[in-house]
PDB file of C-alpha atoms in Angstrom:
ATOM      1  CA  MET A  45     -19.666   2.247  13.778  1.00  0.00           C
ATOM      2  CA  PRO A  46     -17.883  -1.084  13.486  1.00  0.00           C
ATOM      3  CA  ILE A  47     -14.189  -0.983  12.653  1.00  0.00           C
ATOM      4  CA  ARG A  48     -14.770  -2.934   9.418  1.00  0.00           C
ATOM      5  CA  PHE A  49     -16.992  -0.450   7.611  1.00  0.00           C
ATOM      6  CA  ILE A  50     -15.597  -0.204   4.069  1.00  0.00           C
ATOM      7  CA  THR A  51     -18.036  -2.254   2.021  1.00  0.00           C
ATOM      8  CA  LYS A  52     -17.730  -3.219  -1.624  1.00  0.00           C
ATOM      9  CA  SER A  53     -20.091  -0.371  -2.610  1.00  0.00           C
ATOM     10  CA  LEU A  54     -18.312   2.201  -0.441  1.00  0.00           C
ATOM     11  CA  HIS A  55     -14.992   1.119  -1.920  1.00  0.00           C
ATOM     12  CA  ALA A  56     -16.412   1.373  -5.443  1.00  0.00           C
ATOM     13  CA  TYR A  57     -18.098   4.770  -5.123  1.00  0.00           C
ATOM     14  CA  LEU A  58     -15.916   6.695  -2.680  1.00  0.00           C
ATOM     15  CA  ILE A  59     -12.449   5.200  -2.993  1.00  0.00           C
ATOM     16  CA  ASP A  60     -11.556   3.774  -6.409  1.00  0.00           C
ATOM     17  CA  TYR A  61     -12.068   6.639  -8.842  1.00  0.00           C
ATOM     18  CA  PRO A  62     -11.388   9.584  -6.480  1.00  0.00           C
ATOM     19  CA  VAL A  63      -8.147   8.014  -5.242  1.00  0.00           C
ATOM     20  CA  ALA A  64      -7.034   7.243  -8.810  1.00  0.00           C
ATOM     21  CA  ILE A  65      -7.536  10.882  -9.776  1.00  0.00           C
ATOM     22  CA  VAL A  66      -5.713  12.118  -6.666  1.00  0.00           C
ATOM     23  CA  LEU A  67      -2.814   9.762  -7.412  1.00  0.00           C
ATOM     24  CA  MET A  68      -2.468  11.332 -10.870  1.00  0.00           C
ATOM     25  CA  VAL A  69      -2.884  14.986  -9.815  1.00  0.00           C
ATOM     26  CA  ALA A  70      -1.297  15.221  -6.337  1.00  0.00           C
ATOM     27  CA  PRO A  71       2.334  14.726  -7.431  1.00  0.00           C
ATOM     28  CA  PHE A  72       2.117  17.864  -9.578  1.00  0.00           C
ATOM     29  CA  LEU A  73       0.352  19.922  -6.910  1.00  0.00           C
ATOM     30  CA  LEU A  74       2.796  18.795  -4.218  1.00  0.00           C
ATOM     31  CA  LYS A  75       5.786  19.071  -6.559  1.00  0.00           C
ATOM     32  CA  LEU A  76       6.933  15.561  -5.750  1.00  0.00           C
ATOM     33  CA  GLY A  77      10.193  14.278  -7.172  1.00  0.00           C
ATOM     34  CA  GLN A  78      12.507  16.571  -5.217  1.00  0.00           C
ATOM     35  CA  SER A  79      14.402  13.645  -3.698  1.00  0.00           C
ATOM     36  CA  ASN A  80      14.189  11.439  -6.785  1.00  0.00           C
ATOM     37  CA  PRO A  81      12.227  11.921 -10.071  1.00  0.00           C
ATOM     38  CA  PRO A  82      10.434   8.540  -9.828  1.00  0.00           C
ATOM     39  CA  ALA A  83       8.587   9.940  -6.796  1.00  0.00           C
ATOM     40  CA  MET A  84       6.407  11.952  -9.159  1.00  0.00           C
ATOM     41  CA  TRP A  85       5.837   9.372 -11.845  1.00  0.00           C
ATOM     42  CA  LEU A  86       5.217   6.343  -9.611  1.00  0.00           C
ATOM     43  CA  SER A  87       2.037   7.955  -8.305  1.00  0.00           C
ATOM     44  CA  VAL A  88       0.871   9.026 -11.772  1.00  0.00           C
ATOM     45  CA  VAL A  89       1.361   5.520 -13.183  1.00  0.00           C
ATOM     46  CA  ALA A  90      -0.309   3.960 -10.129  1.00  0.00           C
ATOM     47  CA  GLY A  91      -3.266   6.319 -10.580  1.00  0.00           C
ATOM     48  CA  ALA A  92      -3.692   5.396 -14.230  1.00  0.00           C
ATOM     49  CA  ALA A  93      -3.482   1.703 -13.336  1.00  0.00           C
ATOM     50  CA  ALA A  94      -6.018   2.259 -10.532  1.00  0.00           C
ATOM     51  CA  LEU A  95      -8.476   3.769 -13.022  1.00  0.00           C
ATOM     52  CA  LEU A  96      -8.108   0.746 -15.258  1.00  0.00           C
ATOM     53  CA  LEU A  97      -8.446  -1.652 -12.314  1.00  0.00           C
ATOM     54  CA  ALA A  98     -11.612   0.067 -11.098  1.00  0.00           C
ATOM     55  CA  ALA A  99     -13.122  -0.005 -14.579  1.00  0.00           C
ATOM     56  CA  LEU A 100     -12.424  -3.740 -14.906  1.00  0.00           C
ATOM     57  CA  THR A 101     -13.610  -4.785 -11.427  1.00  0.00           C
ATOM     58  CA  ASP A 102     -16.861  -6.591 -10.731  1.00  0.00           C
ATOM     59  CA  HIS A 103     -18.393  -3.964  -8.442  1.00  0.00           C
ATOM     60  CA  PRO A 104     -21.072  -1.238  -8.804  1.00  0.00           C
ATOM     61  CA  THR A 105     -18.880   1.209 -10.736  1.00  0.00           C
ATOM     62  CA  GLY A 106     -17.027  -1.338 -12.881  1.00  0.00           C
ATOM     63  CA  LEU A 107     -17.462  -0.739 -16.596  1.00  0.00           C
ATOM     64  CA  ILE A 108     -16.222  -4.119 -17.839  1.00  0.00           C
ATOM     65  CA  ARG A 109     -16.623  -6.447 -14.873  1.00  0.00           C
ATOM     66  CA  VAL A 110     -13.989  -9.116 -15.449  1.00  0.00           C
ATOM     67  CA  ILE A 111     -11.857  -8.859 -12.283  1.00  0.00           C
ATOM     68  CA  PRO A 112     -13.426 -10.220  -9.091  1.00  0.00           C
ATOM     69  CA  PHE A 113     -13.528  -7.774  -6.178  1.00  0.00           C
ATOM     70  CA  TRP A 114     -11.382 -10.010  -3.959  1.00  0.00           C
ATOM     71  CA  LEU A 115      -8.598  -9.863  -6.580  1.00  0.00           C
ATOM     72  CA  HIS A 116      -9.015  -6.083  -6.820  1.00  0.00           C
ATOM     73  CA  LEU A 117      -8.391  -5.870  -3.054  1.00  0.00           C
ATOM     74  CA  TRP A 118      -5.240  -7.990  -3.354  1.00  0.00           C
ATOM     75  CA  VAL A 119      -3.937  -5.767  -6.163  1.00  0.00           C
ATOM     76  CA  ASP A 120      -4.612  -2.714  -3.969  1.00  0.00           C
ATOM     77  CA  ARG A 121      -2.688  -4.341  -1.114  1.00  0.00           C
ATOM     78  CA  ALA A 122       0.217  -5.148  -3.446  1.00  0.00           C
ATOM     79  CA  VAL A 123       0.321  -1.504  -4.535  1.00  0.00           C
ATOM     80  CA  GLY A 124       0.407  -0.436  -0.884  1.00  0.00           C
ATOM     81  CA  LEU A 125       3.379  -2.712  -0.285  1.00  0.00           C
ATOM     82  CA  ALA A 126       5.016  -1.472  -3.493  1.00  0.00           C
ATOM     83  CA  PHE A 127       4.760   2.106  -2.204  1.00  0.00           C
ATOM     84  CA  ILE A 128       6.651   1.087   0.948  1.00  0.00           C
ATOM     85  CA  VAL A 129       9.313  -0.785  -1.007  1.00  0.00           C
ATOM     86  CA  ALA A 130       9.701   2.056  -3.535  1.00  0.00           C
ATOM     87  CA  THR A 131      10.237   4.562  -0.735  1.00  0.00           C
ATOM     88  CA  PHE A 132      13.347   2.682   0.349  1.00  0.00           C
ATOM     89  CA  VAL A 133      14.564   1.375  -3.015  1.00  0.00           C
ATOM     90  CA  PHE A 134      14.465   4.837  -4.595  1.00  0.00           C
ATOM     91  CA  GLN A 135      15.578   6.459  -1.330  1.00  0.00           C
ATOM     92  CA  PHE A 136      12.747   8.966  -1.225  1.00  0.00           C
ATOM     93  CA  THR A 137      13.189  11.597   1.468  1.00  0.00           C
ATOM     94  CA  GLY A 138      11.158  14.469   2.840  1.00  0.00           C
ATOM     95  CA  LEU A 139       7.697  14.989   1.366  1.00  0.00           C
ATOM     96  CA  ASP A 140       8.300  12.276  -1.237  1.00  0.00           C
ATOM     97  CA  ALA A 141       8.828   9.659   1.477  1.00  0.00           C
ATOM     98  CA  TRP A 142       5.943  10.871   3.628  1.00  0.00           C
ATOM     99  CA  TYR A 143       3.575  10.883   0.657  1.00  0.00           C
ATOM    100  CA  TYR A 144       4.228   7.241  -0.204  1.00  0.00           C
ATOM    101  CA  LEU A 145       4.358   5.970   3.366  1.00  0.00           C
ATOM    102  CA  VAL A 146       1.053   7.662   4.261  1.00  0.00           C
ATOM    103  CA  LEU A 147      -0.508   6.361   1.026  1.00  0.00           C
ATOM    104  CA  ALA A 148       0.722   2.846   1.794  1.00  0.00           C
ATOM    105  CA  ALA A 149      -0.730   2.985   5.302  1.00  0.00           C
ATOM    106  CA  ALA A 150      -4.075   4.255   3.993  1.00  0.00           C
ATOM    107  CA  VAL A 151      -4.248   1.581   1.285  1.00  0.00           C
ATOM    108  CA  LEU A 152      -3.309  -1.254   3.608  1.00  0.00           C
ATOM    109  CA  LEU A 153      -5.698  -0.110   6.343  1.00  0.00           C
ATOM    110  CA  SER A 154      -8.633   0.419   3.986  1.00  0.00           C
ATOM    111  CA  THR A 155      -8.191  -2.925   2.204  1.00  0.00           C
ATOM    112  CA  SER A 156      -7.408  -5.041   5.252  1.00  0.00           C
ATOM    113  CA  VAL A 157      -8.280  -3.659   8.673  1.00  0.00           C
ATOM    114  CA  PHE A 158     -11.295  -1.516   7.728  1.00  0.00           C
ATOM    115  CA  ASN A 159     -12.540  -3.699   4.849  1.00  0.00           C
ATOM    116  CA  ALA A 160     -15.896  -5.280   5.636  1.00  0.00           C
ATOM    117  CA  PRO A 161     -16.170  -8.953   4.723  1.00  0.00           C
ATOM    118  CA  GLU A 162     -18.515  -9.704   1.842  1.00  0.00           C
ATOM    119  CA  MET A 163     -21.720 -11.430   2.827  1.00  0.00           C
ATOM    120  CA  GLY A 164     -23.583 -13.971   0.750  1.00  0.00           C
ATOM    121  CA  ALA A 165     -27.366 -13.869   0.344  1.00  0.00           C
ATOM    122  CA  GLY A 166     -27.926 -16.230   3.290  1.00  0.00           C
ATOM    123  CA  GLN A 167     -25.722 -14.163   5.567  1.00  0.00           C
ATOM    124  CA  ARG A 168     -27.441 -10.898   4.596  1.00  0.00           C
ATOM    125  CA  ALA A 169     -30.840 -12.311   5.510  1.00  0.00           C
ATOM    126  CA  THR A 170     -29.726 -13.170   9.040  1.00  0.00           C
ATOM    127  CA  PHE A 171     -27.291 -10.297   9.617  1.00  0.00           C
ATOM    128  CA  GLY A 172     -28.091  -8.510  12.858  1.00  0.00           C
ATOM    129  CA  THR A 173     -30.729 -10.986  13.996  1.00  0.00           C
ATOM    130  CA  ARG A 174     -30.428 -13.272  16.965  1.00  0.00           C
ATOM    131  CA  LYS A 175     -31.375 -16.903  17.003  1.00  0.00           C
ATOM    132  CA  ALA A 176     -34.011 -17.965  19.486  1.00  0.00           C
ATOM    133  CA  MET A 177     -32.806 -20.444  22.032  1.00  0.00           C
TER     134      MET A 177
END
């Protein structure tokens, strides 16, 4: 399996909506907010925003496809960076800090390192074939 395996479809079906739901539910299950109350609500707000973003993105599960997928990825990356910044600005400690730092790493890895580049129609037709010399 190549390192860049998260395609647009995989991102749409297996990441966007499930992650948004987890972002809204996990803080309550994990009882986040022990070090600082915003630790709970930052995730809930990010989850609600993620649902809206997924619904507005031009990908297979988008409901109103007005946001291009490349912009969706940049918004995801910005959220990952915001989780890192929030951890230090709000001085999260313990589970609160770990939660946001692990989330940030997962978001940044899945939208950058593991994200497969989009291929145009011409590239798809020749993908995996070798040219004769």
